Amino acid sequence: LWQEGHIVSTSYLNNIFFLGIMSHEEWLKKDLEVIDLCEAVYFLPNWQKSKGAKEEYEYARKYNKIIKLL
């Protein structure tokens, strides 16, 4: 995606510094604020195994984001 000229944001790398400091709910709120800024949301293989990714997916669907499953 970077090579295609897109700006890429990853929730894990954006929030790794807050692990253990923020609750899951606080972390997810910040994560969803980033999704608000995105045109599309891409999900890596096995994303369904992640509680956070499932919540991101539902949020992206609710707000009509382009969703791509890799």
The first five atom37 places (N, CA, C, CB, O) and aatype in JSON, in Angstrom:
{
  "aatype": [10, 17, 5, 6, 7, 8, 9, 19, 15, 16, 15, 18, 10, 2, 2, 9, 13, 13, 10, 7, 9, 12, 15, 8, 6, 6, 17, 10, 11, 11, 3, 10, 6, 19, 9, 3, 10, 4, 6, 0, 19, 18, 13, 10, 14, 2, 17, 5, 11, 15, 11, 7, 0, 11, 6, 6, 18, 6, 18, 0, 1, 11, 18, 2, 11, 9, 9, 11, 10, 10],
  "atom_mask": [
    [1, 1, 1, 1, 1],
    [1, 1, 1, 1, 1],
    [1, 1, 1, 1, 1],
    [1, 1, 1, 1, 1],
    [1, 1, 1, 0, 1],
    [1, 1, 1, 1, 1],
    [1, 1, 1, 1, 1],
    [1, 1, 1, 1, 1],
    [1, 1, 1, 1, 1],
    [1, 1, 1, 1, 1],
    [1, 1, 1, 1, 1],
    [1, 1, 1, 1, 1],
    [1, 1, 1, 1, 1],
    [1, 1, 1, 1, 1],
    [1, 1, 1, 1, 1],
    [1, 1, 1, 1, 1],
    [1, 1, 1, 1, 1],
    [1, 1, 1, 1, 1],
    [1, 1, 1, 1, 1],
    [1, 1, 1, 0, 1],
    [1, 1, 1, 1, 1],
    [1, 1, 1, 1, 1],
    [1, 1, 1, 1, 1],
    [1, 1, 1, 1, 1],
    [1, 1, 1, 1, 1],
    [1, 1, 1, 1, 1],
    [1, 1, 1, 1, 1],
    [1, 1, 1, 1, 1],
    [1, 1, 1, 1, 1],
    [1, 1, 1, 1, 1],
    [1, 1, 1, 1, 1],
    [1, 1, 1, 1, 1],
    [1, 1, 1, 1, 1],
    [1, 1, 1, 1, 1],
    [1, 1, 1, 1, 1],
    [1, 1, 1, 1, 1],
    [1, 1, 1, 1, 1],
    [1, 1, 1, 1, 1],
    [1, 1, 1, 1, 1],
    [1, 1, 1, 1, 1],
    [1, 1, 1, 1, 1],
    [1, 1, 1, 1, 1],
    [1, 1, 1, 1, 1],
    [1, 1, 1, 1, 1],
    [1, 1, 1, 1, 1],
    [1, 1, 1, 1, 1],
    [1, 1, 1, 1, 1],
    [1, 1, 1, 1, 1],
    [1, 1, 1, 1, 1],
    [1, 1, 1, 1, 1],
    [1, 1, 1, 1, 1],
    [1, 1, 1, 0, 1],
    [1, 1, 1, 1, 1],
    [1, 1, 1, 1, 1],
    [1, 1, 1, 1, 1],
    [1, 1, 1, 1, 1],
    [1, 1, 1, 1, 1],
    [1, 1, 1, 1, 1],
    [1, 1, 1, 1, 1],
    [1, 1, 1, 1, 1],
    [1, 1, 1, 1, 1],
    [1, 1, 1, 1, 1],
    [1, 1, 1, 1, 1],
    [1, 1, 1, 1, 1],
    [1, 1, 1, 1, 1],
    [1, 1, 1, 1, 1],
    [1, 1, 1, 1, 1],
    [1, 1, 1, 1, 1],
    [1, 1, 1, 1, 1],
    [1, 1, 1, 1, 1]
  ],
  "atom_positions": [
    [[0.82, -1.2, 0.0], [0.0, 0.0, 0.0], [0.87, 1.26, 0.0], [-0.94, 0.0, 1.21], [0.56, 2.23, -0.68]],
    [[1.96, 1.22, 0.78], [2.88, 2.35, 0.78], [3.47, 2.55, -0.61], [3.99, 2.15, 1.83], [3.6, 3.68, -1.09]],
    [[3.84, 1.44, -1.25], [4.44, 1.51, -2.57], [3.47, 2.05, -3.62], [4.93, 0.14, -2.98], [3.9, 2.59, -4.64]],
    [[2.19, 1.91, -3.38], [1.18, 2.44, -4.29], [0.89, 3.92, -4.01], [-0.11, 1.63, -4.17], [0.07, 4.53, -4.71]],
    [[1.54, 4.48, -3.01], [1.38, 5.9, -2.71], [0.34, 6.22, -1.65], [0.0, 0.0, 0.0], [0.01, 7.38, -1.44]],
    [[-0.17, 5.19, -0.97], [-1.17, 5.42, 0.08], [-0.48, 5.77, 1.4], [-2.07, 4.18, 0.25], [0.65, 5.36, 1.65]],
    [[-1.17, 6.52, 2.22], [-0.73, 6.74, 3.6], [-1.32, 5.59, 4.4], [-1.19, 8.16, 4.16], [-2.53, 5.36, 4.38]],
    [[-0.46, 4.87, 5.11], [-0.9, 3.68, 5.84], [-0.77, 3.92, 7.34], [-0.07, 2.44, 5.41], [0.26, 4.41, 7.82]],
    [[-1.8, 3.57, 8.04], [-1.82, 3.67, 9.49], [-2.16, 2.3, 10.03], [-2.83, 4.75, 9.99], [-3.1, 1.66, 9.56]],
    [[-1.41, 1.83, 11.0], [-1.73, 0.54, 11.61], [-2.06, 0.76, 13.08], [-0.55, -0.46, 11.46], [-1.3, 1.39, 13.81]],
    [[-3.18, 0.24, 13.5], [-3.62, 0.47, 14.88], [-2.61, -0.07, 15.89], [-4.98, -0.19, 15.11], [-2.38, 0.56, 16.92]],
    [[-2.02, -1.2, 15.6], [-1.06, -1.77, 16.55], [0.14, -0.84, 16.73], [-0.59, -3.16, 16.08], [0.52, -0.53, 17.85]],
    [[0.73, -0.4, 15.64], [1.9, 0.47, 15.75], [1.55, 1.84, 16.28], [2.57, 0.61, 14.4], [2.36, 2.47, 16.97]],
    [[0.36, 2.32, 15.99], [-0.07, 3.62, 16.51], [-0.23, 3.6, 18.02], [-1.37, 4.05, 15.86], [-0.03, 4.62, 18.68]],
    [[-0.59, 2.47, 18.55], [-0.97, 2.42, 19.97], [-0.07, 1.55, 20.83], [-2.37, 1.92, 20.09], [-0.35, 1.38, 22.02]],
    [[0.99, 1.0, 20.27], [1.85, 0.1, 21.04], [2.4, 0.75, 22.31], [3.0, -0.39, 20.18], [2.63, 0.08, 23.31]],
    [[2.61, 2.05, 22.26], [3.17, 2.77, 23.41], [2.2, 2.85, 24.57], [3.58, 4.16, 23.0], [2.61, 3.12, 25.7]],
    [[0.93, 2.61, 24.3], [-0.08, 2.73, 25.34], [-0.5, 1.4, 25.95], [-1.28, 3.42, 24.78], [-1.32, 1.36, 26.87]],
    [[0.08, 0.3, 25.44], [-0.26, -1.01, 26.0], [0.08, -1.04, 27.48], [0.47, -2.14, 25.24], [1.2, -0.68, 27.86]],
    [[-0.84, -1.46, 28.29], [-0.62, -1.52, 29.73], [-0.92, -0.22, 30.44], [0.0, 0.0, 0.0], [-1.01, -0.19, 31.66]],
    [[-1.06, 0.86, 29.7], [-1.36, 2.17, 30.29], [-2.84, 2.49, 30.14], [-0.5, 3.27, 29.64], [-3.47, 3.02, 31.05]],
    [[-3.38, 2.17, 28.97], [-4.79, 2.44, 28.68], [-5.6, 1.16, 28.79], [-4.95, 3.06, 27.29], [-5.09, 0.06, 28.55]],
    [[-6.85, 1.31, 29.13], [-7.75, 0.17, 29.09], [-8.05, -0.15, 27.63], [-9.07, 0.45, 29.88], [-7.79, 0.66, 26.75]],
    [[-8.6, -1.33, 27.38], [-8.98, -1.7, 26.01], [-9.97, -0.69, 25.45], [-9.58, -3.11, 25.98], [-9.88, -0.32, 24.27]],
    [[-10.89, -0.24, 26.25], [-11.91, 0.7, 25.8], [-11.29, 2.04, 25.39], [-12.96, 0.91, 26.9], [-11.67, 2.62, 24.37]],
    [[-10.33, 2.53, 26.2], [-9.65, 3.78, 25.87], [-8.84, 3.63, 24.59], [-8.74, 4.23, 27.04], [-8.85, 4.52, 23.73]],
    [[-8.15, 2.51, 24.47], [-7.32, 2.24, 23.29], [-8.21, 2.16, 22.05], [-6.53, 0.92, 23.48], [-7.86, 2.73, 21.01]],
    [[-9.34, 1.47, 22.14], [-10.24, 1.32, 21.0], [-10.82, 2.67, 20.59], [-11.36, 0.33, 21.34], [-10.96, 2.94, 19.39]],
    [[-11.16, 3.51, 21.54], [-11.7, 4.83, 21.22], [-10.71, 5.6, 20.36], [-12.02, 5.62, 22.51], [-11.09, 6.2, 19.35]],
    [[-9.44, 5.6, 20.73], [-8.41, 6.29, 19.95], [-8.25, 5.63, 18.58], [-7.05, 6.28, 20.7], [-8.1, 6.32, 17.57]],
    [[-8.3, 4.34, 18.55], [-8.17, 3.6, 17.29], [-9.3, 3.95, 16.33], [-8.16, 2.08, 17.57], [-9.06, 4.16, 15.14]],
    [[-10.51, 4.02, 16.83], [-11.66, 4.33, 15.98], [-11.61, 5.77, 15.49], [-12.96, 4.07, 16.74], [-12.13, 6.07, 14.41]],
    [[-11.0, 6.66, 16.25], [-10.82, 8.04, 15.8], [-9.93, 8.07, 14.55], [-10.21, 8.91, 16.92], [-10.13, 8.88, 13.66]],
    [[-8.95, 7.19, 14.51], [-8.08, 7.11, 13.32], [-8.88, 6.56, 12.14], [-6.84, 6.21, 13.61], [-8.73, 7.05, 11.02]],
    [[-9.71, 5.55, 12.37], [-10.52, 4.99, 11.29], [-11.44, 6.06, 10.71], [-11.35, 3.8, 11.81], [-11.71, 6.05, 9.51]],
    [[-11.92, 6.99, 11.53], [-12.75, 8.08, 11.03], [-12.04, 8.86, 9.93], [-13.13, 9.01, 12.17], [-12.69, 9.4, 9.03]],
    [[-10.72, 8.93, 9.98], [-9.93, 9.69, 9.02], [-9.61, 8.92, 7.75], [-8.65, 10.15, 9.66], [-9.11, 9.49, 6.78]],
    [[-9.89, 7.63, 7.76], [-9.5, 6.75, 6.65], [-10.6, 6.61, 5.61], [-9.12, 5.37, 7.18], [-11.79, 6.68, 5.92]],
    [[-10.17, 6.41, 4.38], [-11.13, 6.11, 3.3], [-11.41, 4.62, 3.24], [-10.59, 6.61, 1.95], [-12.52, 4.2, 2.9]],
    [[-10.4, 3.82, 3.56], [-10.52, 2.36, 3.47], [-9.83, 1.73, 4.66], [-9.92, 1.82, 2.15], [-8.9, 2.3, 5.24]],
    [[-10.29, 0.54, 5.01], [-9.7, -0.21, 6.11], [-9.36, -1.6, 5.59], [-10.67, -0.29, 7.35], [-10.22, -2.29, 5.05]],
    [[-8.12, -1.99, 5.74], [-7.64, -3.3, 5.29], [-7.46, -4.19, 6.51], [-6.31, -3.17, 4.48], [-6.99, -3.75, 7.55]],
    [[-7.83, -5.46, 6.35], [-7.7, -6.42, 7.44], [-6.77, -7.55, 7.01], [-9.07, -6.98, 7.86], [-6.91, -8.11, 5.93]],
    [[-5.83, -7.85, 7.87], [-4.87, -8.92, 7.6], [-5.52, -10.28, 7.79], [-3.63, -8.78, 8.52], [-6.57, -10.39, 8.43]],
    [[-4.9, -11.32, 7.24], [-5.43, -12.67, 7.46], [-5.58, -12.96, 8.96], [-4.5, -13.74, 6.79], [-4.79, -12.5, 9.78]],
    [[-6.59, -13.7, 9.29], [-6.89, -14.11, 10.67], [-7.35, -12.96, 11.56], [-5.67, -14.76, 11.3], [-7.31, -13.06, 12.78]],
    [[-7.78, -11.87, 10.96], [-8.22, -10.72, 11.75], [-9.37, -11.07, 12.68], [-8.63, -9.59, 10.84], [-9.56, -10.43, 13.71]],
    [[-10.14, -12.1, 12.32], [-11.31, -12.49, 13.14], [-10.91, -13.0, 14.52], [-12.11, -13.55, 12.42], [-11.76, -13.08, 15.41]],
    [[-9.65, -13.33, 14.7], [-9.19, -13.83, 16.0], [-8.89, -12.7, 16.98], [-7.94, -14.68, 15.81], [-8.61, -12.95, 18.16]],
    [[-8.96, -11.48, 16.51], [-8.65, -10.32, 17.34], [-9.92, -9.59, 17.75], [-7.7, -9.36, 16.6], [-10.72, -9.18, 16.9]],
    [[-10.1, -9.42, 19.04], [-11.26, -8.69, 19.55], [-11.27, -7.27, 18.97], [-11.25, -8.64, 21.11], [-12.31, -6.78, 18.53]],
    [[-10.13, -6.62, 18.98], [-10.04, -5.25, 18.48], [-10.33, -5.16, 17.0], [0.0, 0.0, 0.0], [-11.04, -4.25, 16.56]],
    [[-9.8, -6.09, 16.22], [-10.03, -6.08, 14.77], [-11.51, -6.3, 14.45], [-9.18, -7.15, 14.09], [-12.04, -5.69, 13.52]],
    [[-12.16, -7.16, 15.21], [-13.6, -7.38, 14.99], [-14.39, -6.1, 15.28], [-14.11, -8.54, 15.86], [-15.35, -5.79, 14.58]],
    [[-13.98, -5.38, 16.3], [-14.66, -4.12, 16.63], [-14.36, -3.07, 15.56], [-14.21, -3.61, 18.02], [-15.25, -2.29, 15.2]],
    [[-13.14, -3.04, 15.05], [-12.78, -2.13, 13.95], [-13.61, -2.44, 12.71], [-11.28, -2.23, 13.63], [-14.11, -1.54, 12.04]],
    [[-13.76, -3.72, 12.41], [-14.53, -4.14, 11.24], [-15.97, -3.66, 11.34], [-14.48, -5.67, 11.09], [-16.51, -3.09, 10.38]],
    [[-16.59, -3.88, 12.48], [-17.99, -3.47, 12.65], [-18.13, -1.95, 12.56], [-18.53, -3.97, 14.01], [-19.1, -1.44, 12.0]],
    [[-17.17, -1.24, 13.1], [-17.18, 0.22, 13.05], [-17.05, 0.69, 11.6], [-16.04, 0.82, 13.92], [-17.79, 1.56, 11.15]],
    [[-16.11, 0.1, 10.87], [-15.89, 0.46, 9.47], [-17.14, 0.18, 8.64], [-14.68, -0.31, 8.9], [-17.5, 0.97, 7.76]],
    [[-17.79, -0.94, 8.9], [-19.05, -1.27, 8.19], [-20.13, -0.24, 8.49], [-19.55, -2.69, 8.58], [-20.81, 0.25, 7.6]],
    [[-20.27, 0.07, 9.77], [-21.3, 1.01, 10.21], [-21.15, 2.37, 9.53], [-21.25, 1.18, 11.74], [-22.14, 3.01, 9.19]],
    [[-19.91, 2.79, 9.32], [-19.65, 4.11, 8.74], [-19.26, 4.05, 7.27], [-18.57, 4.81, 9.53], [-18.65, 4.97, 6.73]],
    [[-19.64, 2.94, 6.63], [-19.5, 2.78, 5.18], [-18.09, 3.02, 4.65], [-20.43, 3.72, 4.49], [-17.91, 3.62, 3.58]],
    [[-17.1, 2.56, 5.39], [-15.72, 2.61, 4.9], [-15.52, 1.5, 3.88], [-14.7, 2.48, 6.07], [-16.2, 0.48, 3.94]],
    [[-14.61, 1.7, 2.97], [-14.22, 0.63, 2.06], [-13.47, -0.39, 2.9], [-13.33, 1.16, 0.85], [-12.56, -0.03, 3.64]],
    [[-13.85, -1.65, 2.81], [-13.22, -2.72, 3.59], [-12.55, -3.69, 2.63], [-14.26, -3.45, 4.5], [-13.18, -4.17, 1.69]],
    [[-11.29, -3.97, 2.88], [-10.52, -4.92, 2.08], [-9.99, -6.0, 3.0], [-9.36, -4.21, 1.32], [-9.38, -5.71, 4.03]],
    [[-10.22, -7.24, 2.62], [-9.68, -8.37, 3.39], [-8.49, -8.92, 2.63], [-10.77, -9.47, 3.62], [-8.61, -9.3, 1.47]],
    [[-7.36, -8.97, 3.29], [-6.13, -9.46, 2.65], [-5.94, -10.94, 2.92], [-4.92, -8.67, 3.15], [-4.95, -11.53, 2.46]]
  ]
}
